[in-house]
Tab-separated table of C-alpha atoms in Angstrom:
chain	number	residue	atom	x	y	z
A	8	MET	CA	-29.912	48.292	69.036
A	9	VAL	CA	-31.309	50.938	71.369
A	10	ASN	CA	-29.186	54.076	71.854
A	11	ILE	CA	-29.314	54.636	75.601
A	12	GLU	CA	-27.506	56.672	78.264
A	13	PHE	CA	-28.102	56.374	82.001
A	14	PHE	CA	-27.958	59.166	84.588
A	15	HIS	CA	-27.924	58.925	88.360
A	16	ASP	CA	-30.925	61.231	88.817
A	17	LEU	CA	-33.367	63.492	86.988
A	18	GLU	CA	-31.213	66.560	87.627
A	19	ALA	CA	-28.242	65.085	85.767
A	20	LEU	CA	-30.505	63.782	83.007
A	21	SER	CA	-32.082	67.207	82.556
A	22	ARG	CA	-28.713	68.937	82.290
A	23	ALA	CA	-27.654	66.456	79.611
A	24	ALA	CA	-30.959	66.862	77.760
A	25	ALA	CA	-30.634	70.654	77.672
A	26	ALA	CA	-27.094	70.352	76.297
A	27	PHE	CA	-28.279	67.784	73.727
A	28	ILE	CA	-31.035	70.115	72.526
A	29	GLU	CA	-28.654	73.069	72.295
A	30	ALA	CA	-26.139	71.063	70.248
A	31	ARG	CA	-28.801	69.912	67.796
A	32	ALA	CA	-30.293	73.379	67.487
A	33	LEU	CA	-26.951	75.002	66.731
A	34	LYS	CA	-26.046	72.279	64.224
A	35	HIS	CA	-29.261	72.654	62.234
A	36	ILE	CA	-29.240	76.449	62.375
A	37	ALA	CA	-25.656	76.491	61.115
A	38	GLY	CA	-26.654	74.230	58.241
A	39	LYS	CA	-30.059	75.565	57.195
A	40	ASN	CA	-30.790	78.612	59.374
A	41	ILE	CA	-33.734	76.962	61.150
A	42	PHE	CA	-34.403	74.380	63.862
A	43	THR	CA	-37.748	72.655	64.348
A	44	MET	CA	-38.550	70.747	67.523
A	45	ALA	CA	-41.709	69.033	68.743
A	46	ILE	CA	-41.974	69.068	72.531
A	47	SER	CA	-43.972	67.121	75.092
A	48	GLY	CA	-45.772	67.889	78.322
A	49	GLY	CA	-45.666	65.903	81.530
A	50	SER	CA	-43.544	66.308	84.630
A	51	THR	CA	-40.289	64.711	83.426
A	52	PRO	CA	-39.174	67.422	80.948
A	53	GLN	CA	-39.999	70.365	83.210
A	54	LYS	CA	-36.453	70.691	84.583
A	55	THR	CA	-35.037	70.520	81.047
A	56	TYR	CA	-37.375	73.327	80.005
A	57	ALA	CA	-36.402	75.403	83.032
A	58	LEU	CA	-32.725	75.008	82.148
A	59	LEU	CA	-33.328	76.072	78.540
A	60	ALA	CA	-35.148	79.164	79.799
A	61	ALA	CA	-32.214	80.229	81.986
A	62	SER	CA	-28.582	81.200	81.438
A	63	PRO	CA	-26.620	80.237	79.461
A	64	TYR	CA	-29.139	78.711	77.021
A	65	ARG	CA	-31.519	81.653	77.052
A	66	GLU	CA	-28.801	83.976	75.780
A	67	ARG	CA	-26.778	81.526	73.724
A	68	LEU	CA	-29.477	80.053	71.516
A	69	PRO	CA	-30.841	82.072	68.558
A	70	TRP	CA	-34.497	81.693	69.532
A	71	GLY	CA	-35.718	83.644	66.527
A	72	LYS	CA	-34.609	80.713	64.354
A	73	ILE	CA	-36.155	78.028	66.560
A	74	TYR	CA	-39.684	76.775	65.893
A	75	LEU	CA	-41.519	74.799	68.552
A	76	PHE	CA	-44.405	72.407	67.996
A	77	PHE	CA	-46.314	70.132	70.360
A	78	VAL	CA	-46.336	66.337	70.271
A	79	ASP	CA	-49.750	66.127	71.915
A	80	GLU	CA	-52.262	68.011	73.993
A	81	ARG	CA	-55.077	67.327	76.392
A	82	TRP	CA	-58.327	68.739	75.051
A	83	VAL	CA	-58.841	71.275	77.815
A	84	PRO	CA	-58.715	75.096	77.843
A	85	ALA	CA	-55.207	76.496	77.411
A	86	ASP	CA	-55.258	77.892	80.965
A	87	SER	CA	-56.208	74.543	82.537
A	88	THR	CA	-53.764	72.970	84.973
A	89	PHE	CA	-53.934	69.870	82.732
A	90	SER	CA	-52.834	71.764	79.609
A	91	ASN	CA	-49.465	70.785	78.148
A	92	PHE	CA	-49.196	74.247	76.607
A	93	ARG	CA	-49.686	75.903	79.992
A	94	LEU	CA	-47.171	73.527	81.572
A	95	VAL	CA	-44.492	74.323	78.989
A	96	SER	CA	-45.336	78.030	79.037
A	97	GLU	CA	-44.915	78.255	82.806
A	98	ALA	CA	-41.646	76.310	82.757
A	99	MET	CA	-40.018	77.817	79.670
A	100	LEU	CA	-41.890	79.762	77.015
A	101	LYS	CA	-42.761	82.839	79.063
A	102	PHE	CA	-39.078	83.357	79.865
A	103	LEU	CA	-37.722	83.045	76.329
A	104	PRO	CA	-37.117	85.740	73.696
A	105	ILE	CA	-38.886	83.572	71.125
A	106	PRO	CA	-41.374	85.142	68.686
A	107	LYS	CA	-44.973	84.060	69.286
A	108	ASN	CA	-45.233	83.100	65.629
A	109	ASN	CA	-42.512	80.505	66.239
A	110	ILE	CA	-44.694	78.600	68.722
A	111	PHE	CA	-47.223	76.213	67.203
A	112	ASN	CA	-49.398	75.062	70.079
A	113	ILE	CA	-52.278	72.692	69.426
A	114	PRO	CA	-55.653	74.476	69.209
A	115	VAL	CA	-58.207	73.507	71.858
A	116	GLY	CA	-60.940	76.082	71.324
A	117	GLY	CA	-62.864	74.407	68.515
A	118	LYS	CA	-66.191	72.604	68.630
A	119	SER	CA	-64.564	69.203	69.156
A	120	ALA	CA	-61.222	67.446	69.562
A	121	PRO	CA	-61.425	66.004	66.014
A	122	ALA	CA	-62.024	69.515	64.642
A	123	ASP	CA	-59.022	70.910	66.515
A	124	ALA	CA	-56.894	67.976	65.354
A	125	ARG	CA	-57.784	68.814	61.753
A	126	GLN	CA	-56.934	72.465	62.389
A	127	TYR	CA	-53.510	71.574	63.788
A	128	GLU	CA	-52.817	69.389	60.778
A	129	LYS	CA	-53.634	72.366	58.539
A	130	MET	CA	-51.190	74.498	60.529
A	131	LEU	CA	-48.453	71.910	60.116
A	132	LYS	CA	-49.110	71.499	56.404
A	133	ALA	CA	-48.844	75.264	55.925
A	134	PHE	CA	-45.401	75.165	57.551
A	135	PHE	CA	-44.069	71.875	56.159
A	136	THR	CA	-45.178	72.415	52.582
A	137	GLY	CA	-44.927	69.790	49.869
A	138	LEU	CA	-44.207	66.845	52.184
A	139	ASN	CA	-46.040	63.575	52.739
A	140	PHE	CA	-45.256	63.984	56.432
A	141	PRO	CA	-43.530	66.752	58.402
A	142	VAL	CA	-39.886	66.179	59.300
A	143	PHE	CA	-38.953	67.665	62.664
A	144	ASP	CA	-35.266	68.135	63.385
A	145	LEU	CA	-35.837	66.853	66.917
A	146	VAL	CA	-38.756	65.399	68.846
A	147	LEU	CA	-38.622	65.376	72.642
A	148	MET	CA	-40.707	62.585	74.149
A	149	GLY	CA	-41.389	60.663	77.316
A	150	MET	CA	-42.955	57.345	78.252
A	151	GLY	CA	-45.779	56.545	80.646
A	152	THR	CA	-45.922	53.681	83.119
A	153	ASP	CA	-48.186	51.822	80.667
A	154	GLY	CA	-45.733	52.264	77.798
A	155	HIS	CA	-47.706	55.025	76.115
A	156	SER	CA	-45.987	57.912	74.384
A	157	ALA	CA	-47.451	61.135	73.016
A	158	SER	CA	-51.201	60.453	73.411
A	159	LEU	CA	-50.872	57.050	71.782
A	160	PHE	CA	-52.023	54.418	74.247
A	161	PRO	CA	-51.775	50.607	74.244
A	162	SER	CA	-54.475	48.897	72.146
A	163	SER	CA	-55.687	52.245	70.781
A	164	SER	CA	-56.996	52.396	67.220
A	165	ALA	CA	-54.918	55.571	66.881
A	166	LEU	CA	-51.843	53.365	66.491
A	167	ALA	CA	-53.156	52.113	63.150
A	168	GLU	CA	-53.348	55.563	61.537
A	169	LYS	CA	-51.250	55.635	58.356
A	170	THR	CA	-52.015	58.879	56.516
A	171	LYS	CA	-53.097	61.656	58.880
A	172	TRP	CA	-50.568	63.898	60.585
A	173	VAL	CA	-52.697	64.723	63.629
A	174	ILE	CA	-55.606	62.846	65.188
A	175	ASN	CA	-57.761	62.904	68.280
A	176	SER	CA	-57.350	60.008	70.689
A	177	ARG	CA	-58.749	58.830	74.002
A	178	ALA	CA	-56.785	58.098	77.138
A	179	PRO	CA	-57.750	55.175	79.395
A	180	ILE	CA	-60.462	55.836	81.948
A	181	ASP	CA	-58.011	56.257	84.839
A	182	PHE	CA	-56.297	59.237	83.174
A	183	PRO	CA	-57.483	62.708	84.249
A	184	VAL	CA	-58.357	63.986	80.746
A	185	PRO	CA	-59.758	61.442	78.265
A	186	GLU	CA	-59.897	63.601	75.124
A	187	ARG	CA	-56.495	64.114	73.505
A	188	ILE	CA	-54.938	65.418	70.291
A	189	THR	CA	-51.692	63.843	69.127
A	190	LEU	CA	-49.195	63.571	66.329
A	191	THR	CA	-49.434	60.179	64.645
A	192	LEU	CA	-46.877	57.385	64.531
A	193	PRO	CA	-45.933	58.056	60.874
A	194	VAL	CA	-45.133	61.668	61.775
A	195	LEU	CA	-43.144	60.760	64.876
A	196	LYS	CA	-41.155	58.153	62.976
A	197	GLN	CA	-40.141	60.726	60.339
A	198	ALA	CA	-38.180	62.900	62.775
A	199	ARG	CA	-34.501	63.383	62.031
A	200	GLU	CA	-33.831	62.631	65.684
A	201	THR	CA	-35.879	61.732	68.741
A	202	LEU	CA	-34.800	62.151	72.344
A	203	PHE	CA	-36.700	60.197	74.991
A	204	ILE	CA	-36.225	61.351	78.560
A	205	ILE	CA	-37.459	58.717	80.977
A	206	SER	CA	-37.825	59.160	84.718
A	207	GLY	CA	-40.332	58.175	87.376
A	208	LYS	CA	-41.359	55.064	89.281
A	209	GLY	CA	-43.024	52.164	87.514
A	210	LYS	CA	-41.218	52.465	84.178
A	211	GLY	CA	-38.186	50.249	84.764
A	212	THR	CA	-39.815	46.911	83.919
A	213	ILE	CA	-41.228	48.129	80.608
A	214	LEU	CA	-37.948	49.783	79.637
A	215	GLN	CA	-36.006	46.593	80.368
A	216	GLU	CA	-38.359	44.688	78.078
A	217	LEU	CA	-37.935	47.300	75.361
A	218	ILE	CA	-34.160	46.999	75.569
A	219	LYS	CA	-33.906	43.206	75.828
A	220	ASN	CA	-36.714	42.145	73.498
A	221	PRO	CA	-37.989	44.998	71.301
A	222	ALA	CA	-40.143	42.680	69.161
A	223	ALA	CA	-42.049	41.375	72.183
A	224	ALA	CA	-42.494	44.927	73.448
A	225	GLU	CA	-44.304	46.180	70.354
A	226	ARG	CA	-47.566	46.218	72.292
A	227	TYR	CA	-46.210	49.362	73.935
A	228	PRO	CA	-46.662	52.451	71.714
A	229	ALA	CA	-43.308	53.864	72.838
A	230	ALA	CA	-41.554	50.823	71.350
A	231	HIS	CA	-42.488	51.875	67.821
A	232	ILE	CA	-40.304	54.971	68.222
A	233	ILE	CA	-37.696	53.873	70.760
A	234	THR	CA	-36.396	51.161	68.426
A	235	ASN	CA	-35.881	53.682	65.615
A	236	PRO	CA	-32.119	54.113	64.894
A	237	ALA	CA	-32.569	57.894	65.078
A	238	THR	CA	-33.793	57.674	68.685
A	239	THR	CA	-31.705	58.300	71.805
A	240	LEU	CA	-32.852	57.459	75.334
A	241	PHE	CA	-31.759	59.410	78.404
A	242	VAL	CA	-32.781	57.344	81.423
A	243	ASP	CA	-32.864	58.210	85.113
A	244	LYS	CA	-31.430	55.160	86.919
A	245	THR	CA	-33.870	55.589	89.787
A	246	ILE	CA	-36.663	54.106	87.638
A	247	PHE	CA	-35.168	50.692	88.440
A	248	THR	CA	-35.326	51.147	92.228
């Protein structure tokens, strides 16, 4: 059974997503004095990030106890317009009183995408010590029009990875940046909670299939996470128009 809530537009969805994130952050900080969240790039979460960077969330959340990680990254310089880190920085990070050491962006300055993927895995293992896989308190994700999520694309060999935390992957030829670095399915499935925020034309048909027949939809990478009981979907109703 998919946990799903519908909103009449992206604005309403974003307000609900910001409130959802705040509630989870405060709950985990009250219980263990820390909150870990893996965040995604793309256009859909930008309004959510802008809300978190403004009042009342900017003042109300204890940002010194919040640790942010990235679900995936395009292998481009950090100042590229295609960079997820730049996107999130411009929308949220540069406005927040969050220590730089609390932000774990994916390295992109190495000799290759595989090398930077290995470096990010080392960074995660230094933080999440003694675990087979990291356990994020919350992962914020989206879904593409092809059913991809993170940088895990349909028919990609990356979907078969069982042991690594971070890998390099390749986007289809029609995507602007082919080389990617992404968290793996085993890592994403370990999250205590996952929030999908879904908006944009061309996604309604795939989402309907995911809801009505999850087994048949397994060819879509997003299905492997959406059907997890710990996953919640916030959906903009306009995707069906």
